[in-house]
Amino acid sequence: MNPNTFYIVSDSVGETAELMAKAALSQFLNSEMRIQRIPYVEDVATLNETVQTAKENGGIIAYTLVKPDFRKHLQARADEANVIAMDMLGPIMDHLQGYLNEEPILQPGLVHKLDEDYYKRIEAIEFAVKYDDGRDAKGILKADLVLIGVSRTSKTPLSQFLAHKQLKVANVPIVPEVDPPEELFQVDPSKCVGLNIEPEQLNHIRHERLKSLGLDGSANYARSERIQEEIDYFNKIVDHIGCRTINVSTKAVEETANAILNTIR
């Protein structure tokens, strides 16, 4: 009897083995084999049933089972039943174990966990870009974390750094001439962090920023009186919200980010 079903057995989703099976079958133009996944295998009874079904239907089996005892059991039952069974993961893991001189952790589904983490990180990065610098106040209520501070307190690089930790961060600039968005006063204070800075340090940073842009360092933006006015207004907003603050004067972005993570956790 010609085999007509390709059974894909996995203790996770089974996507890896299915893709490999499809790639192999694509080389046989006259093949009409169908592929049937048997995912999330948790017991030997399912393995036995799959072997029996493959035998009755004249099918073959490919498997990506992380647990060695499951692999041995399925292969043994398939050999007894004269059913072709191909281990698509075990040999690679065995070679890697010898090459890396490290024991595998034997936990199913880690590939998909890594994929999930990757997409969460990308989503958080896109969120940080969309709601950077108070562009859209709607993001304040959607965010995992809201950063507020005067200009040049590293709000944007902090938002991006924390996004790589899968946090959705919105940041809002605090400027005396502009009323903060109403959403800022509706957010849970525990989700809001104010970025404080010493006036002298901010003065130096702004002077350097103006120089890098080829502008006069005596502009109002870098004047000590203006900076103090902004910081006083920032403190007023922080008191109104009731949120915590972190002094970023002498901290690198990574240090501030770690301080924030420790605070919100």
PDB file of C-alpha atoms in Angstrom, residues 99-226:
ATOM      1  CA  TYR A  99      29.726  19.754  20.415  1.00  0.00           C
ATOM      2  CA  LEU A 100      28.661  22.243  23.094  1.00  0.00           C
ATOM      3  CA  ASN A 101      29.424  19.891  25.975  1.00  0.00           C
ATOM      4  CA  GLU A 102      26.149  20.963  27.552  1.00  0.00           C
ATOM      5  CA  GLU A 103      23.013  19.104  28.608  1.00  0.00           C
ATOM      6  CA  PRO A 104      19.814  20.248  26.837  1.00  0.00           C
ATOM      7  CA  ILE A 105      17.067  21.490  29.159  1.00  0.00           C
ATOM      8  CA  LEU A 106      14.495  19.294  27.357  1.00  0.00           C
ATOM      9  CA  GLN A 107      11.627  21.772  27.557  1.00  0.00           C
ATOM     10  CA  PRO A 108       9.103  21.672  24.676  1.00  0.00           C
ATOM     11  CA  GLY A 109       7.911  24.853  22.989  1.00  0.00           C
ATOM     12  CA  LEU A 110      10.930  27.095  23.594  1.00  0.00           C
ATOM     13  CA  VAL A 111      11.156  28.128  19.928  1.00  0.00           C
ATOM     14  CA  HIS A 112       7.662  29.568  20.087  1.00  0.00           C
ATOM     15  CA  LYS A 113       8.375  31.229  23.410  1.00  0.00           C
ATOM     16  CA  LEU A 114      11.373  32.940  21.817  1.00  0.00           C
ATOM     17  CA  ASP A 115       9.221  33.979  18.857  1.00  0.00           C
ATOM     18  CA  GLU A 116       6.566  35.336  21.210  1.00  0.00           C
ATOM     19  CA  ASP A 117       9.170  37.327  23.150  1.00  0.00           C
ATOM     20  CA  TYR A 118      10.528  38.735  19.885  1.00  0.00           C
ATOM     21  CA  TYR A 119       7.135  39.952  18.687  1.00  0.00           C
ATOM     22  CA  LYS A 120       6.324  41.458  22.094  1.00  0.00           C
ATOM     23  CA  ARG A 121       9.593  43.376  21.942  1.00  0.00           C
ATOM     24  CA  ILE A 122       8.888  44.655  18.414  1.00  0.00           C
ATOM     25  CA  GLU A 123       5.383  45.699  19.477  1.00  0.00           C
ATOM     26  CA  ALA A 124       6.813  47.602  22.459  1.00  0.00           C
ATOM     27  CA  ILE A 125       9.399  49.349  20.259  1.00  0.00           C
ATOM     28  CA  GLU A 126       6.716  50.433  17.790  1.00  0.00           C
ATOM     29  CA  PHE A 127       4.623  51.677  20.716  1.00  0.00           C
ATOM     30  CA  ALA A 128       7.524  53.756  22.052  1.00  0.00           C
ATOM     31  CA  VAL A 129       8.020  55.373  18.639  1.00  0.00           C
ATOM     32  CA  LYS A 130       4.313  56.093  18.165  1.00  0.00           C
ATOM     33  CA  TYR A 131       3.859  57.685  21.588  1.00  0.00           C
ATOM     34  CA  ASP A 132       7.216  59.430  21.857  1.00  0.00           C
ATOM     35  CA  ASP A 133       7.450  63.010  23.110  1.00  0.00           C
ATOM     36  CA  GLY A 134       3.719  63.351  23.823  1.00  0.00           C
ATOM     37  CA  ARG A 135       2.708  62.936  20.167  1.00  0.00           C
ATOM     38  CA  ASP A 136      -0.560  61.200  20.993  1.00  0.00           C
ATOM     39  CA  ALA A 137      -2.058  61.438  24.484  1.00  0.00           C
ATOM     40  CA  LYS A 138      -4.081  58.253  23.872  1.00  0.00           C
ATOM     41  CA  GLY A 139      -0.918  56.252  24.443  1.00  0.00           C
ATOM     42  CA  ILE A 140      -0.667  57.423  28.050  1.00  0.00           C
ATOM     43  CA  LEU A 141      -3.575  55.245  29.172  1.00  0.00           C
ATOM     44  CA  LYS A 142      -2.437  52.292  27.044  1.00  0.00           C
ATOM     45  CA  ALA A 143       1.152  52.320  28.300  1.00  0.00           C
ATOM     46  CA  ASP A 144       2.748  49.990  30.818  1.00  0.00           C
ATOM     47  CA  LEU A 145       4.864  52.960  31.892  1.00  0.00           C
ATOM     48  CA  VAL A 146       4.748  56.726  31.388  1.00  0.00           C
ATOM     49  CA  LEU A 147       7.914  58.821  31.637  1.00  0.00           C
ATOM     50  CA  ILE A 148       7.704  62.555  32.222  1.00  0.00           C
ATOM     51  CA  GLY A 149      10.457  65.151  32.333  1.00  0.00           C
ATOM     52  CA  VAL A 150      11.753  68.402  30.937  1.00  0.00           C
ATOM     53  CA  SER A 151      13.656  68.461  27.660  1.00  0.00           C
ATOM     54  CA  ARG A 152      16.992  66.536  27.569  1.00  0.00           C
ATOM     55  CA  THR A 153      16.297  64.129  30.423  1.00  0.00           C
ATOM     56  CA  SER A 154      16.701  61.068  28.130  1.00  0.00           C
ATOM     57  CA  LYS A 155      12.991  60.293  27.834  1.00  0.00           C
ATOM     58  CA  THR A 156      13.258  58.923  24.293  1.00  0.00           C
ATOM     59  CA  PRO A 157      16.351  56.691  24.696  1.00  0.00           C
ATOM     60  CA  LEU A 158      14.907  55.394  27.973  1.00  0.00           C
ATOM     61  CA  SER A 159      11.621  54.566  26.256  1.00  0.00           C
ATOM     62  CA  GLN A 160      13.462  52.617  23.567  1.00  0.00           C
ATOM     63  CA  PHE A 161      15.705  50.820  26.060  1.00  0.00           C
ATOM     64  CA  LEU A 162      12.719  49.752  28.164  1.00  0.00           C
ATOM     65  CA  ALA A 163      10.855  48.697  25.021  1.00  0.00           C
ATOM     66  CA  HIS A 164      13.570  46.082  24.511  1.00  0.00           C
ATOM     67  CA  LYS A 165      12.464  44.758  27.906  1.00  0.00           C
ATOM     68  CA  GLN A 166       8.964  44.380  26.400  1.00  0.00           C
ATOM     69  CA  LEU A 167       7.530  47.400  28.227  1.00  0.00           C
ATOM     70  CA  LYS A 168       5.184  49.708  26.325  1.00  0.00           C
ATOM     71  CA  VAL A 169       6.414  53.166  27.268  1.00  0.00           C
ATOM     72  CA  ALA A 170       4.928  56.571  26.486  1.00  0.00           C
ATOM     73  CA  ASN A 171       6.823  59.727  27.347  1.00  0.00           C
ATOM     74  CA  VAL A 172       5.545  63.241  27.876  1.00  0.00           C
ATOM     75  CA  PRO A 173       7.621  66.446  27.863  1.00  0.00           C
ATOM     76  CA  ILE A 174       6.874  68.918  30.635  1.00  0.00           C
ATOM     77  CA  VAL A 175       6.946  72.548  29.440  1.00  0.00           C
ATOM     78  CA  PRO A 176       5.651  75.507  31.501  1.00  0.00           C
ATOM     79  CA  GLU A 177       3.832  77.070  28.537  1.00  0.00           C
ATOM     80  CA  VAL A 178       1.943  73.856  27.680  1.00  0.00           C
ATOM     81  CA  ASP A 179      -0.629  72.216  29.927  1.00  0.00           C
ATOM     82  CA  PRO A 180       0.032  68.457  30.264  1.00  0.00           C
ATOM     83  CA  PRO A 181      -2.615  66.247  28.652  1.00  0.00           C
ATOM     84  CA  GLU A 182      -5.558  65.330  30.889  1.00  0.00           C
ATOM     85  CA  GLU A 183      -4.705  61.642  30.444  1.00  0.00           C
ATOM     86  CA  LEU A 184      -1.546  62.187  32.465  1.00  0.00           C
ATOM     87  CA  PHE A 185      -3.637  62.888  35.547  1.00  0.00           C
ATOM     88  CA  GLN A 186      -5.854  59.856  34.923  1.00  0.00           C
ATOM     89  CA  VAL A 187      -3.057  57.298  34.788  1.00  0.00           C
ATOM     90  CA  ASP A 188      -2.234  55.174  37.836  1.00  0.00           C
ATOM     91  CA  PRO A 189       0.617  57.042  39.617  1.00  0.00           C
ATOM     92  CA  SER A 190       2.451  53.733  40.073  1.00  0.00           C
ATOM     93  CA  LYS A 191       2.791  53.564  36.261  1.00  0.00           C
ATOM     94  CA  CYS A 192       4.318  57.021  36.024  1.00  0.00           C
ATOM     95  CA  VAL A 193       7.940  57.983  36.677  1.00  0.00           C
ATOM     96  CA  GLY A 194       9.305  61.512  36.681  1.00  0.00           C
ATOM     97  CA  LEU A 195      12.849  62.075  35.442  1.00  0.00           C
ATOM     98  CA  ASN A 196      14.492  64.653  37.672  1.00  0.00           C
ATOM     99  CA  ILE A 197      17.821  66.337  36.979  1.00  0.00           C
ATOM    100  CA  GLU A 198      20.103  68.857  38.645  1.00  0.00           C
ATOM    101  CA  PRO A 199      19.883  72.342  37.042  1.00  0.00           C
ATOM    102  CA  GLU A 200      23.660  72.585  36.546  1.00  0.00           C
ATOM    103  CA  GLN A 201      23.781  69.238  34.763  1.00  0.00           C
ATOM    104  CA  LEU A 202      20.845  70.142  32.539  1.00  0.00           C
ATOM    105  CA  ASN A 203      22.466  73.475  31.732  1.00  0.00           C
ATOM    106  CA  HIS A 204      25.628  71.697  30.574  1.00  0.00           C
ATOM    107  CA  ILE A 205      23.673  69.151  28.493  1.00  0.00           C
ATOM    108  CA  ARG A 206      21.645  71.862  26.771  1.00  0.00           C
ATOM    109  CA  HIS A 207      24.713  73.963  26.028  1.00  0.00           C
ATOM    110  CA  GLU A 208      26.348  70.950  24.372  1.00  0.00           C
ATOM    111  CA  ARG A 209      23.171  70.229  22.441  1.00  0.00           C
ATOM    112  CA  LEU A 210      23.040  73.765  21.081  1.00  0.00           C
ATOM    113  CA  LYS A 211      26.706  73.587  20.078  1.00  0.00           C
ATOM    114  CA  SER A 212      26.126  70.315  18.211  1.00  0.00           C
ATOM    115  CA  LEU A 213      23.390  72.078  16.242  1.00  0.00           C
ATOM    116  CA  GLY A 214      25.660  75.038  15.503  1.00  0.00           C
ATOM    117  CA  LEU A 215      23.522  77.383  17.589  1.00  0.00           C
ATOM    118  CA  ASP A 216      24.373  80.068  20.123  1.00  0.00           C
ATOM    119  CA  GLY A 217      24.806  78.634  23.606  1.00  0.00           C
ATOM    120  CA  SER A 218      23.269  81.750  25.120  1.00  0.00           C
ATOM    121  CA  ALA A 219      19.791  80.879  23.829  1.00  0.00           C
ATOM    122  CA  ASN A 220      16.926  80.949  26.337  1.00  0.00           C
ATOM    123  CA  TYR A 221      16.778  77.138  26.122  1.00  0.00           C
ATOM    124  CA  ALA A 222      20.068  76.877  28.047  1.00  0.00           C
ATOM    125  CA  ARG A 223      19.711  79.833  30.399  1.00  0.00           C
ATOM    126  CA  SER A 224      19.878  78.953  34.105  1.00  0.00           C
ATOM    127  CA  GLU A 225      16.734  80.977  34.906  1.00  0.00           C
ATOM    128  CA  ARG A 226      14.747  79.197  32.223  1.00  0.00           C
TER     129      ARG A 226
END
